[in-house]
Short mmCIF file of C-alpha atoms in Angstrom, two decimals:
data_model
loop_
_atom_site.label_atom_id
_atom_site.label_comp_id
_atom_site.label_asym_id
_atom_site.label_seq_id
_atom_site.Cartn_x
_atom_site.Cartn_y
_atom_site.Cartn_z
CA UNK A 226 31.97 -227.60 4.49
CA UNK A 227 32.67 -230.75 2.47
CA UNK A 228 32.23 -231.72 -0.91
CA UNK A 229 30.97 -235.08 0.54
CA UNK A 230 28.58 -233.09 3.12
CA UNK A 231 24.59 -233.59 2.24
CA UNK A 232 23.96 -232.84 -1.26
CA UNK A 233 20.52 -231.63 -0.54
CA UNK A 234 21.98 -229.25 2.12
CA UNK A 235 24.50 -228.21 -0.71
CA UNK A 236 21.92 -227.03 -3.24
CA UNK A 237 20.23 -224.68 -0.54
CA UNK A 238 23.36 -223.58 0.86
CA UNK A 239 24.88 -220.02 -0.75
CA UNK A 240 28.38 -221.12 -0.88
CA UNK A 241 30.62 -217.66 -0.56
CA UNK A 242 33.32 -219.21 -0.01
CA UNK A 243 35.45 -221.71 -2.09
CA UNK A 244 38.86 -222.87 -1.71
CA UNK A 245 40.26 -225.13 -4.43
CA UNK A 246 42.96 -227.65 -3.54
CA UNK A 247 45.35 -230.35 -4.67
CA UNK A 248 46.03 -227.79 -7.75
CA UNK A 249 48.61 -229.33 -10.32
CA UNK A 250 49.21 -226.39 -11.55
CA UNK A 251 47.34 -222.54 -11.72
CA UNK A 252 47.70 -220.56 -14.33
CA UNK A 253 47.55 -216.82 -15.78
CA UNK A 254 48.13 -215.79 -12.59
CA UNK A 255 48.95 -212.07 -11.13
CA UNK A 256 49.42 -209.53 -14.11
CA UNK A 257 48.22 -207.06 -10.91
CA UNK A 258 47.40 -203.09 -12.74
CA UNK A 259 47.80 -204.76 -16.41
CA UNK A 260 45.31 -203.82 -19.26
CA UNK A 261 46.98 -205.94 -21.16
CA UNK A 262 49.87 -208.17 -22.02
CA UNK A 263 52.29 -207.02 -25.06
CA UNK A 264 55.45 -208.15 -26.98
CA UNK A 265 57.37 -210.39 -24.87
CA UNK A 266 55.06 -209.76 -22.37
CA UNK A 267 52.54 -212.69 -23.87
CA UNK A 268 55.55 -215.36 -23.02
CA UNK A 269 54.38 -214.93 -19.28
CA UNK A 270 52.03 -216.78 -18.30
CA UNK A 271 52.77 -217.15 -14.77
CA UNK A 272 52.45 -220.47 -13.12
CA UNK A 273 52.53 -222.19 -9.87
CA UNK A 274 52.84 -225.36 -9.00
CA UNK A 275 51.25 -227.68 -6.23
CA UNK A 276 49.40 -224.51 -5.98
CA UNK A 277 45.41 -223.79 -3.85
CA UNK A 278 42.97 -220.83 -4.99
CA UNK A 279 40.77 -219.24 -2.41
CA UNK A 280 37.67 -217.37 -3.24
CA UNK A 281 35.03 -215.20 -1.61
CA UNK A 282 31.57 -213.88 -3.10
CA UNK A 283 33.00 -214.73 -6.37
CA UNK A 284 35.73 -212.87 -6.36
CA UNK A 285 39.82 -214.18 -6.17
CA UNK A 286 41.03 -213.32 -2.24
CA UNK A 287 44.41 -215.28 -2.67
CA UNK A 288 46.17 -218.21 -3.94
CA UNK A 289 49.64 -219.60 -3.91
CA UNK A 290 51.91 -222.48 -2.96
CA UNK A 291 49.67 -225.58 -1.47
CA UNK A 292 51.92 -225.50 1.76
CA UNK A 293 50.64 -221.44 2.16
CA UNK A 294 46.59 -222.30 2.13
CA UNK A 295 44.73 -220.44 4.66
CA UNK A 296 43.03 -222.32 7.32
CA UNK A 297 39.55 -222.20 6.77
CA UNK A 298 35.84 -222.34 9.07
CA UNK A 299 33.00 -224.73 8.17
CA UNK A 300 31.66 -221.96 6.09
CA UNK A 301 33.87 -223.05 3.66
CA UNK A 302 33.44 -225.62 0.56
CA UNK A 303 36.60 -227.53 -0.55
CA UNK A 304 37.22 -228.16 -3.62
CA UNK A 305 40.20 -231.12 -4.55
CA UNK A 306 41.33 -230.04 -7.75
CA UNK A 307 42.88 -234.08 -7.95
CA UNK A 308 46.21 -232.73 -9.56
CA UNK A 309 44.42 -230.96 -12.38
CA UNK A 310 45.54 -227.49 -14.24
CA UNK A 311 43.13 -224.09 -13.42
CA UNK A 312 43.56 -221.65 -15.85
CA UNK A 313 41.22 -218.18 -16.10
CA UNK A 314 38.25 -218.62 -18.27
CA UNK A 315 38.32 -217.52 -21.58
CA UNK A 316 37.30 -214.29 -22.74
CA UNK A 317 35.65 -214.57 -26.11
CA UNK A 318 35.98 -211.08 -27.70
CA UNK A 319 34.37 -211.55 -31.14
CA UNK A 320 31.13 -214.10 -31.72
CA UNK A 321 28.06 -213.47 -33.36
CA UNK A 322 26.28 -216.19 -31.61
CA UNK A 323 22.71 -214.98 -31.76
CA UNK A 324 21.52 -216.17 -35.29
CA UNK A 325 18.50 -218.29 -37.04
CA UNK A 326 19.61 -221.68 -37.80
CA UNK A 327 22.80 -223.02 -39.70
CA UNK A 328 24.28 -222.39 -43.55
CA UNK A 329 26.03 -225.71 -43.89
CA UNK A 330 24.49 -225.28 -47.33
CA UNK A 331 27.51 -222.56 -47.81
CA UNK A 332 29.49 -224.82 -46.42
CA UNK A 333 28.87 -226.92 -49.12
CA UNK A 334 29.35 -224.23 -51.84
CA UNK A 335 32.92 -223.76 -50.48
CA UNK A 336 33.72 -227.36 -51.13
CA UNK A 337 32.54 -226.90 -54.66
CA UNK A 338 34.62 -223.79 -54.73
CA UNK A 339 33.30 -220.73 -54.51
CA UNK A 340 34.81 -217.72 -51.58
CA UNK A 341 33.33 -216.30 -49.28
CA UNK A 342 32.68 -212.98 -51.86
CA UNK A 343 31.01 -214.98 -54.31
CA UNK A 344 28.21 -216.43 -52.11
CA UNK A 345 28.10 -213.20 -50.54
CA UNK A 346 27.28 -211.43 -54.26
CA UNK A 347 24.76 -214.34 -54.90
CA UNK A 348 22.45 -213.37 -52.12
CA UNK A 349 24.06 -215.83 -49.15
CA UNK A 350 26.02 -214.81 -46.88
CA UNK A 351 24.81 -212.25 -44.05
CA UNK A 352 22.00 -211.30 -45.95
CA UNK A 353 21.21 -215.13 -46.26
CA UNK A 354 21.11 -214.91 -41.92
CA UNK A 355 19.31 -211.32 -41.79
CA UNK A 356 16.05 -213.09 -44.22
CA UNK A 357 16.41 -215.65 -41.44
CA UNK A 358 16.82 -213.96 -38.49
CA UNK A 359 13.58 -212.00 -39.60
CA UNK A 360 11.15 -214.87 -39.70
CA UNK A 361 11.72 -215.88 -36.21
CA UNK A 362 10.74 -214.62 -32.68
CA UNK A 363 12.61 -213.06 -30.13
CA UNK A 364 11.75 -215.96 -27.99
CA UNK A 365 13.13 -218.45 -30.62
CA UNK A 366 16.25 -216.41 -31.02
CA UNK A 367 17.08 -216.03 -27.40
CA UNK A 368 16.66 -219.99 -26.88
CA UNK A 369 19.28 -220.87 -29.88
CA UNK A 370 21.63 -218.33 -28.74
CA UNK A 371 21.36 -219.51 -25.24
CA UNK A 372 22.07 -223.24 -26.52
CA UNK A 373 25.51 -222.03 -27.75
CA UNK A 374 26.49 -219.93 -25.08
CA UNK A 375 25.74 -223.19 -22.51
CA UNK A 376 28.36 -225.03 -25.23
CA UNK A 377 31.13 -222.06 -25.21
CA UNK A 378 30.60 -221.96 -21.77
CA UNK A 379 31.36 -226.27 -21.06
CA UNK A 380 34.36 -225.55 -23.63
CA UNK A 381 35.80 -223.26 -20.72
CA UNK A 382 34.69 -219.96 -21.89
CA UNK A 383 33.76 -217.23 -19.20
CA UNK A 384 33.28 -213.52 -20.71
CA UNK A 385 32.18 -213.17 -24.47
CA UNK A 386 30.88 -210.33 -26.78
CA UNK A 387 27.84 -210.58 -28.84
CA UNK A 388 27.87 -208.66 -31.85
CA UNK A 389 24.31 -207.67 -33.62
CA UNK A 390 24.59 -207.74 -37.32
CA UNK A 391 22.04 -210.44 -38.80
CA UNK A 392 19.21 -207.78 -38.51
CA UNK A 393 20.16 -204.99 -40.83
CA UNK A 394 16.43 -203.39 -40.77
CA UNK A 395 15.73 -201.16 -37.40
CA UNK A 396 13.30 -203.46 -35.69
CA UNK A 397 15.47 -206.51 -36.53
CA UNK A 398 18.43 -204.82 -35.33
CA UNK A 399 16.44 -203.97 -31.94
CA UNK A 400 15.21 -207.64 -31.62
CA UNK A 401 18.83 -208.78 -31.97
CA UNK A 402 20.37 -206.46 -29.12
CA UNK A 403 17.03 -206.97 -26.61
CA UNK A 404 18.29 -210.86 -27.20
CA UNK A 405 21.80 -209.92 -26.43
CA UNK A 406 20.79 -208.03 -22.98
CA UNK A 407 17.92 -210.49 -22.20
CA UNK A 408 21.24 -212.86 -22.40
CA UNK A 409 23.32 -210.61 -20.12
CA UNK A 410 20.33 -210.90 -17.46
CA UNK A 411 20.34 -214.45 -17.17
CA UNK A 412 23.30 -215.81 -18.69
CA UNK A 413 25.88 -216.84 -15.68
CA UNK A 414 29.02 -215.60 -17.81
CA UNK A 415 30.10 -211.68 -18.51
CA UNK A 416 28.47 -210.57 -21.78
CA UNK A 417 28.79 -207.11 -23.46
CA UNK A 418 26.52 -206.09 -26.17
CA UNK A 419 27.95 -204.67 -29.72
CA UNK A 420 25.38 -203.38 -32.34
CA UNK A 421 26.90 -203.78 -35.47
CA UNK A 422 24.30 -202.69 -37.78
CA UNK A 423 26.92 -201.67 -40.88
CA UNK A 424 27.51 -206.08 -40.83
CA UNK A 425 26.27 -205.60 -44.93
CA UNK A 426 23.95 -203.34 -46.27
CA UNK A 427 19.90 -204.18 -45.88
CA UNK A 428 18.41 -205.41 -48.95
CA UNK A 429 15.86 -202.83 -48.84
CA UNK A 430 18.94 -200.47 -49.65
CA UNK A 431 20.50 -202.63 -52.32
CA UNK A 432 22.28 -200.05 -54.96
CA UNK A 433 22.03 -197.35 -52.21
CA UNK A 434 24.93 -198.01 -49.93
CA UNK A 435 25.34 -193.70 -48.67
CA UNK A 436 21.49 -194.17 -47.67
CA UNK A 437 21.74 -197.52 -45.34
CA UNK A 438 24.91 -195.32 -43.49
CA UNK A 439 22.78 -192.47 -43.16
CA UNK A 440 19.60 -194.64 -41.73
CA UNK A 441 22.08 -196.32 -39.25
CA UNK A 442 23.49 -192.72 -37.90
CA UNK A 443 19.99 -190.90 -37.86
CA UNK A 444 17.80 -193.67 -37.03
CA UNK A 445 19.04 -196.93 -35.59
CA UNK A 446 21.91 -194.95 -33.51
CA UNK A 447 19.43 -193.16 -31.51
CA UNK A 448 16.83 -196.44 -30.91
CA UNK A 449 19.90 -198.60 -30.04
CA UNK A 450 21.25 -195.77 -27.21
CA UNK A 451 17.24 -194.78 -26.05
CA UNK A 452 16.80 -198.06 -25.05
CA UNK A 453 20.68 -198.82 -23.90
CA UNK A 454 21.35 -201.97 -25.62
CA UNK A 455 24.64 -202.09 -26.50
CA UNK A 456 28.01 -201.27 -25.37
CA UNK A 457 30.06 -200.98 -28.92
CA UNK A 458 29.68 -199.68 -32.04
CA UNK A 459 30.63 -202.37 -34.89
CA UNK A 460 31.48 -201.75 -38.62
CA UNK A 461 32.88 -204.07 -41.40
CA UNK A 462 35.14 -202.21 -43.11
CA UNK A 463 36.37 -204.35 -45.66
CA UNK A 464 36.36 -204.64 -49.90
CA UNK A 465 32.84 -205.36 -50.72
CA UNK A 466 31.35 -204.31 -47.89
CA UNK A 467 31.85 -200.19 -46.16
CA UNK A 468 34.40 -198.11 -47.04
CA UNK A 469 37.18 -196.49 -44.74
CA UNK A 470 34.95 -193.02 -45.22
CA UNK A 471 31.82 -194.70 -43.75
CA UNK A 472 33.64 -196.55 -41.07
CA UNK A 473 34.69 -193.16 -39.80
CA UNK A 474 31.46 -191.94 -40.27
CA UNK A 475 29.65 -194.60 -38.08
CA UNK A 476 32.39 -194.73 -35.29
CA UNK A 477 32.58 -191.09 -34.72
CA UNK A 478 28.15 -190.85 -34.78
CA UNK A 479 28.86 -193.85 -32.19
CA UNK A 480 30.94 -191.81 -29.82
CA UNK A 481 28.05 -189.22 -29.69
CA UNK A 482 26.02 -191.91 -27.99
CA UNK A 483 28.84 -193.07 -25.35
CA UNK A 484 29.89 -196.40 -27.74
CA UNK A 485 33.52 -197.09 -28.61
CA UNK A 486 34.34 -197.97 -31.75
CA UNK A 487 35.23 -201.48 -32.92
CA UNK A 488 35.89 -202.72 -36.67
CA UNK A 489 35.77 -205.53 -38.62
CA UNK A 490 38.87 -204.91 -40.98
CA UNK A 491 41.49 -206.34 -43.32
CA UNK A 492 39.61 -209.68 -43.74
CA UNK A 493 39.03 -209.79 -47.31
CA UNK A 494 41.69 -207.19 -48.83
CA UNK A 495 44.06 -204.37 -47.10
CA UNK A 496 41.20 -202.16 -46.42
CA UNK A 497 41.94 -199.50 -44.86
CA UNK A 498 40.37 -200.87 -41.73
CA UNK A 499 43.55 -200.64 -39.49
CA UNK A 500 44.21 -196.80 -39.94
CA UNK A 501 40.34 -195.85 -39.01
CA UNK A 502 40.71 -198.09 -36.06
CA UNK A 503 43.65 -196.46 -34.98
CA UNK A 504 42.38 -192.57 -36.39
CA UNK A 505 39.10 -193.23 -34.27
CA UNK A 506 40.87 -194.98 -31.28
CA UNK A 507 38.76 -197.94 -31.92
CA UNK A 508 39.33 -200.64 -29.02
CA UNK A 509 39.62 -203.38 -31.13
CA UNK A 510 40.06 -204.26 -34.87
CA UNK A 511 39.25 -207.48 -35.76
CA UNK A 512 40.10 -210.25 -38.56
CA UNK A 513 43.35 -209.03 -40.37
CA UNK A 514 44.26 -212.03 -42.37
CA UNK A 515 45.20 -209.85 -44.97
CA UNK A 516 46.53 -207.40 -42.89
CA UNK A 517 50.00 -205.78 -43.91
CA UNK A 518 53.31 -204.44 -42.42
CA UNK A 519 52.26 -200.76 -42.81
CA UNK A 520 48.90 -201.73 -40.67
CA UNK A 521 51.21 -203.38 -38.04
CA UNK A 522 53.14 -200.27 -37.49
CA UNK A 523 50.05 -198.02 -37.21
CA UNK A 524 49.06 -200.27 -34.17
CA UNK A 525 52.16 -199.42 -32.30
CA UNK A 526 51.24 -196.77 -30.04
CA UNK A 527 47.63 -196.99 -30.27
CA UNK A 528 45.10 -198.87 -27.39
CA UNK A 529 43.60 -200.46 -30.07
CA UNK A 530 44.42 -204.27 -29.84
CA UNK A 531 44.83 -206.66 -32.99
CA UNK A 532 42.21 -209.24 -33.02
CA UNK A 533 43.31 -212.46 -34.81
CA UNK A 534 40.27 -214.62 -35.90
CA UNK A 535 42.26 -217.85 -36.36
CA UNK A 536 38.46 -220.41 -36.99
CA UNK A 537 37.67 -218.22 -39.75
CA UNK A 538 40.79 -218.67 -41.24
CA UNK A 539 40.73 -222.64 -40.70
CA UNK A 540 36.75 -222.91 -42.08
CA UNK A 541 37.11 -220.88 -45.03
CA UNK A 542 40.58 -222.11 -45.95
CA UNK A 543 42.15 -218.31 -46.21
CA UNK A 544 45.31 -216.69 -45.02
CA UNK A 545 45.81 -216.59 -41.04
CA UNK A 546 46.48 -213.16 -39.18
CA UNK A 547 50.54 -212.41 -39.15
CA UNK A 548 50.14 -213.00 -35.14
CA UNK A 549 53.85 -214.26 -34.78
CA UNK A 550 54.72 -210.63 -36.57
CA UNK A 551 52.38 -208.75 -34.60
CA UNK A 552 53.70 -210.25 -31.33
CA UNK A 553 57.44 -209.95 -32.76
CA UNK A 554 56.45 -205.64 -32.92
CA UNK A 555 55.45 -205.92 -29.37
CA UNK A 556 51.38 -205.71 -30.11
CA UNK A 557 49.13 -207.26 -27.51
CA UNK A 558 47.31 -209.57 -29.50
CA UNK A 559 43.98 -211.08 -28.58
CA UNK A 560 42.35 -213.78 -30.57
CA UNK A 561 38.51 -214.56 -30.62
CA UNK A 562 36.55 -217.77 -32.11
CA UNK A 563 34.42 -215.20 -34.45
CA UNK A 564 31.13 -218.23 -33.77
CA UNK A 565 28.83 -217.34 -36.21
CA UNK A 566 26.42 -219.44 -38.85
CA UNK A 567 28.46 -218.94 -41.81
CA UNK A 568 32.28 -218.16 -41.34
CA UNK A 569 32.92 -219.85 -38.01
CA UNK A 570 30.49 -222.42 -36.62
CA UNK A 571 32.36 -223.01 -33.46
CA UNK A 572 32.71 -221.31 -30.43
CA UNK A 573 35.52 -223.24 -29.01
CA UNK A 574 38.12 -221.60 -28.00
CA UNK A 575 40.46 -224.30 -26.84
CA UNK A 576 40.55 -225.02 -30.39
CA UNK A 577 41.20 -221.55 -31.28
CA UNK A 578 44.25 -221.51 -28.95
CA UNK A 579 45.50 -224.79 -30.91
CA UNK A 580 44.87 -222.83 -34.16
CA UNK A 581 47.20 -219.96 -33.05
CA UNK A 582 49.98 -222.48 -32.29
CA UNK A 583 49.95 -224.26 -35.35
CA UNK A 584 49.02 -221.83 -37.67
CA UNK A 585 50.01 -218.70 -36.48
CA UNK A 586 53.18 -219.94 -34.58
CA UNK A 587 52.31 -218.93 -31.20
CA UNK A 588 53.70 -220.16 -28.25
CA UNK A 589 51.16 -221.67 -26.09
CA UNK A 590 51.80 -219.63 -23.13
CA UNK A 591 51.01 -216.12 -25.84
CA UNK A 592 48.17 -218.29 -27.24
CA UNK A 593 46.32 -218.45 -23.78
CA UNK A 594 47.37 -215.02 -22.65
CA UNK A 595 45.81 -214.35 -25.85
CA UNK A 596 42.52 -215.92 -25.34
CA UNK A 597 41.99 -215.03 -21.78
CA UNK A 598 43.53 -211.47 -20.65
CA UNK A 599 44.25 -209.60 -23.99
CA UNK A 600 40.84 -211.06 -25.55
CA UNK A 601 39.25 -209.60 -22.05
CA UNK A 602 40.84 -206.38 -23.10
CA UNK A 603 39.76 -206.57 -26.43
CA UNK A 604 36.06 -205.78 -24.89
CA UNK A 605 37.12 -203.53 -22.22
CA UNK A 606 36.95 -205.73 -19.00
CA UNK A 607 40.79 -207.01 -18.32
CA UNK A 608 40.08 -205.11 -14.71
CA UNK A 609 37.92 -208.14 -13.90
CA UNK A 610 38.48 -210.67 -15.82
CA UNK A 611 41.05 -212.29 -17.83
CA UNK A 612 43.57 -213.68 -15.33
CA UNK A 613 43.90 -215.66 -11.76
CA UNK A 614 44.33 -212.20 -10.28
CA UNK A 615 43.41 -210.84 -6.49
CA UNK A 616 40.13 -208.91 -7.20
CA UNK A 617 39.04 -210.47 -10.06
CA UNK A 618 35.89 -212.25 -10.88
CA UNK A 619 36.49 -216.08 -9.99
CA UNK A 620 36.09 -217.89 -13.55
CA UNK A 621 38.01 -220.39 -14.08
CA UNK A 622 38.29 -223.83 -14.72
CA UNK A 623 39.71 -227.02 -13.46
CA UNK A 624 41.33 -229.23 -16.01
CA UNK A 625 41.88 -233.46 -15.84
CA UNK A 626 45.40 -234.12 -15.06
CA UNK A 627 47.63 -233.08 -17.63
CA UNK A 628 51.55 -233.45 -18.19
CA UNK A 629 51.92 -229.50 -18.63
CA UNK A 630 50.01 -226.64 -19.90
CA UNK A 631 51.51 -226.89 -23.05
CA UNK A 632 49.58 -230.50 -23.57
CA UNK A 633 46.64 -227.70 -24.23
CA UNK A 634 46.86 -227.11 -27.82
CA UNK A 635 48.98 -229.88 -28.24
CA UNK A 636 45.78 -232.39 -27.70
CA UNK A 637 43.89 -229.54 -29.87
CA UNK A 638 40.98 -232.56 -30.20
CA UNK A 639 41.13 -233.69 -26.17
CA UNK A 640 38.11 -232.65 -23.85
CA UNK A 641 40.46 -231.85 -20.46
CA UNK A 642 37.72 -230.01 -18.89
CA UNK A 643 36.38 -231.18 -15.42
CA UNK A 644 34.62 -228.28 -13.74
CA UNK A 645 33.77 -225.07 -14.37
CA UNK A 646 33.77 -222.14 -12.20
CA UNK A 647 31.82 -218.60 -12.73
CA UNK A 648 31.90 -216.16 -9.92
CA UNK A 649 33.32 -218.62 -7.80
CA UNK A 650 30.46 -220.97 -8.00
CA UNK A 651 30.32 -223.88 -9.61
CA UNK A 652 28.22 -224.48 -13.18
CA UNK A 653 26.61 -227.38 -13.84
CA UNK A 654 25.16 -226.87 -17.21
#
């Protein structure tokens, strides 16, 4: 089967098979039995040229040198890639992407000045989204979130977690993660759930920080794994916001319910964040702009991977995670677009790859090994997604022509997108 065959006949027709031709170059390829990519392991990004890409019921069955394509029955669509790049989909390991409308009064605020802290203290902030997020409907929540995961998803992204954390109240908490799995139903990308009810502290427990902890471990914990809605625990352990002590608390009441542990740590101050993550084998710890070399050696040895945040740095004009230091240790780094109202309106993680370059001094091949198999690992599903490997899911994209995969975050501003592939089918948005 042709692309050219009857359109009509196309849109009735299950393709199952796909091969992709005329590849320029493909991408993130192999990496066969690895979780993850560390060290001088990130400089690999395994390429071939004047390469094809064969796929069956959305999964990778083989690819290679153009001159070693398969021969293929009528049963099959062809794709010409037109000299173009494919490179895995992104894997977006940190976004908060189901919210109630936009802050760009905050945004504002910061121009006049005042840090992230200070709105928080003067009632903006994530409590500013949780009054928000509790005047609208499920309904109305699922169809915003599902407008930005169509726009991550035409920026090239393929897997993503959703974090909970804008309820803060037990019924606001639930309507956030039914959103979330209501989005893993029907969204067309891989989406794992993590409630991260310890975001901030309800403002029906304002001056009674011990008490919101408790009420998250005796009563949201057990609604949250009854109904099965997520697959993480979250907590922001950070100055300001829950201490190392309740972090611990919260991950290891997590574990009694089958969720791993992730944390939100080192953001605002060295917080002790790192060494729970480590203590409580947390998968992931996330932020670390203010991170420190003590915290980089307590990774070494652990599974839990270093999570750089590198839009949150750029929007709210802070520090940038030490990534170059963390690779330089031999870490496995992911990075993540952290989307969200207040600290990161953008999901785009071609950006976020252009960020780590500039800012964190990244090579581009660690900045896209970064964003696509450590960030899958970062949320526990580098076995199927991540890289241009046999046996994967097929998500990937096909870029316009481009002088070399380092013209990525070099033309950080560029839309080289053409076509988008999840589970081997093509998405039209």
């Amino acid at each position: 089967m042709r692309e050219n065959g009857n359109k009509a006949f196309l849109l009735n027709y299950q393709i199952m098979k796909v091969l992709i031709t005329n590849i320029g170059v493909l991408a993130g390829v192999g990496h066969e039995g690895k979780r993850c990519l560390k060290g001088e392991e990130m400089l690999k990004l395994n390429t071939i040229e004047h390469a094809f890409l064969y796929v069956e019921n959305g999964r990778i069955v083989d690819y290679g040198p153009r001159v070693d394509k398969p021969q293929i029955g009528c049963d099959v669509l062809v794709v010409d890639a037109e000299g173009g790049a494919v490179l895995p989909s992104f894997c977006d390991s940190h976004t908060h992407v189901v919210y109630a409308g936009s802050r760009e009064g905050e945004f504002v605020d910061k121009i006049r000045g005042l840090s992230y802290a200070e709105i928080a203290k003067r009632g903006g902030g994530i409590l500013n989204s949780a009054d928000r997020l509790h005047e609208l409907s499920e309904e109305e929540l699922y169809k915003q979130a599902m407008q930005r995961v169509d726009e991550v998803i035409k920026k090239g992204t393929g897997a993503m977690e959703i974090k909970s954390g804008y309820g803060l109240t037990l019924e606001d908490e639930l309507k956030m993660l039914r959103v979330i799995h209501r989005i893993k139903q029907t969204a067309p990308i891989k989406v794992v759930a993590n409630f991260l009810g310890a975001h901030a502290v309800g403002r029906a427990y304002t001056g009674r920080q011990s008490e919101y902890v408790d009420h998250i471990i005796n009563d949201m914990l057990p609604a949250v794994a009854k109904e099965h809605l997520a697959d993480f625990i979250d907590v922001f352990c950070d100055e300001g916001f829950f201490t190392p002590d309740e972090t611990r608390r919260l991950l290891q009441a997590g574990t009694k319910y089958g969720l791993r542990g992730k944390i939100h740590g080192e953001e605002l101050a060295v917080s002790g964040g790192v060494e729970v993550a480590v203590e409580c084998n947390a998968l992931s710890v996330d932020h670390l702009e203010a991170m420190d070399n003590r915290d980089i050696e307590l990774l070494k040895n652990s599974e839990t991977i270093p999570t750089a945040l590198p839009g949150t740095s750029f929007f709210l004009n802070m520090p940038f995670a030490p990534g170059r230091k963390m690779i330089e240790a031999g870490l496995p780094l992911a990075i993540a677009s952290d989307y969200n109202p207040g600290s990161t309106p953008s999901g785009d993680m071609k950006f976020a790859v252009s960020l780590a370059c500039i800012k964190m001094r990244l090579m581009p091949a660690e900045a896209i090994n970064a964003t696509t198999l450590n960030s899958a690992c970062a949320m526990g599903i580098s076995e199927e997604y991540g890289s241009i490997t046999k046996g994967k899911v097929a998500n990937f994209y096909i870029t316009d022509p481009i002088p070399s995969i380092d013209f990525i975050p070099y033309a950080y501003t560029t839309p080289i997108i053409r076509r988008i592939f999840l589970k081997g089918e093509e998405y039209k948005g």
